[in-house]
Structures are given as structure tokens and as C-alpha cells.
Amino acid sequence: MAEKQDIWQILSERMRMSQEGDSKAYELLLSKCREILNNHLSSKVRDKEDREDLIQDILIGIHKARATYRREKPFAPWFFSIARYKTIDYIRRKGTRDRIVSTEMEGFAQEEKTSIEDRWEVLQGLESWLNVLDPRQKKILTMAKLEGKSVREISESTGLSESNIKVIVHRSLEKLKRFFSESERTIEGSKTSKK
């Protein structure tokens, strides 16, 4: 257990250094993340090319979202929230063409979280995703999607009209989708240009 905590602490420090412009620390960070992902996915995605594609997607997601990592927060929840998002995205892209991989991946994407610590890690990961949004969008989307409040309740709480709340929720979701999906288009474009 202590070893795992040490690894995540080292990765957190490397991310902090890379945010300050240390390219060597960033290279080491991505290398260790690749190793962790490969170990975790090796039994879940048996096809080596599929696994490598997914790992690449996750690493690009980490690169694109690295400005959202908050240094005072643990690295593991942030890392695994991106991995889960990219895994779900990967399953959707794969469709039914490879049912075995999809079934395996769904197990990874929807791992059961049982302990309070695990639930806290998921919430911390979600919080890092929400940092992409401006404060008002973050507050309203949190109320709507995480706290389960109705549009009317949010309207009464914020003083904004119900239609405005709906627009903000919609635009916030679209912003998150765009932010985390741009890497997918980049990868698809590079595959097409190689043909």
C-alpha cells in the first residue's frame, strides 16, 4: 500500500514540475502512466493494437487536461477519471464491431467502488473535469447532474430563469464533450493521413 502511495506522490510531483515547464519530468510522468495503463488494461483488452490505441487516447487526454490538475489534490483520482472517460469513449467508438473488447472494457469503465475513499477519489476526478468550466457553469452543472436538483430548484436557488438554467447545463455538457473529445479527432486524423 505504501508503495502505491509513493508512486502516486511521485507522479503528482512530476505533474507539478511539468506544469512549471520541466519537460523531462513530463516525459517520466507519461512513461509511468503508460506502464500503469498497460498493466491495468492487459487482461481487459487482449488485442495489443486496440490496447495501444486506448492507452494513446488516455495519454492524449492527460496531456490536454493537465492544466486542470490541481497540485493540492491527489493524482490517482484525476488520472483514473480521464482513463475511465476515455475508456467509455473508446467503447462507443468501437461499437459492436468487437463485442469481446467492449465487454472487457465495460468492466473497467464501471468498476465497483465500495469504500468511502474510492467514492472520494471518483468525486475528486469529477471535480477536476469540472474545472474546465467557468464558476457559474460548474456550480449549475454540479447542482443539476451531481446533486440531482431539478431545474426549478436550481432556478430558485440561483435567481436565474428555468430556460437559462437549461441552456447553461446544455452548453456546459457540450463544452466538456468538446474539451475531452478533441484528442479523438486528432488521432482519427493522424490515422487517415497515414493511409
mmCIF file of C-alpha atoms in Angstrom, residues 125-134 137-138 141-142 146 176 180:
data_model
loop_
_atom_site.group_PDB
_atom_site.id
_atom_site.type_symbol
_atom_site.label_atom_id
_atom_site.label_comp_id
_atom_site.label_asym_id
_atom_site.label_seq_id
_atom_site.Cartn_x
_atom_site.Cartn_y
_atom_site.Cartn_z
ATOM 1 C CA GLY A 125 -11.776 13.121 -10.526
ATOM 2 C CA LEU A 126 -15.134 14.631 -11.444
ATOM 3 C CA GLU A 127 -14.115 17.878 -9.784
ATOM 4 C CA SER A 128 -11.015 18.036 -11.980
ATOM 5 C CA TRP A 129 -13.188 17.590 -15.082
ATOM 6 C CA LEU A 130 -15.490 20.372 -13.941
ATOM 7 C CA ASN A 131 -12.528 22.740 -13.646
ATOM 8 C CA VAL A 132 -12.770 23.100 -17.439
ATOM 9 C CA LEU A 133 -15.958 25.114 -16.868
ATOM 10 C CA ASP A 134 -16.308 28.677 -15.626
ATOM 11 C CA GLN A 137 -21.301 26.641 -15.277
ATOM 12 C CA LYS A 138 -19.538 24.428 -12.734
ATOM 13 C CA LEU A 141 -23.913 21.582 -13.649
ATOM 14 C CA THR A 142 -22.937 20.241 -10.210
ATOM 15 C CA LEU A 146 -24.292 15.552 -9.276
ATOM 16 C CA LEU A 176 -16.898 19.217 -21.567
ATOM 17 C CA PHE A 180 -12.238 15.868 -23.907
#
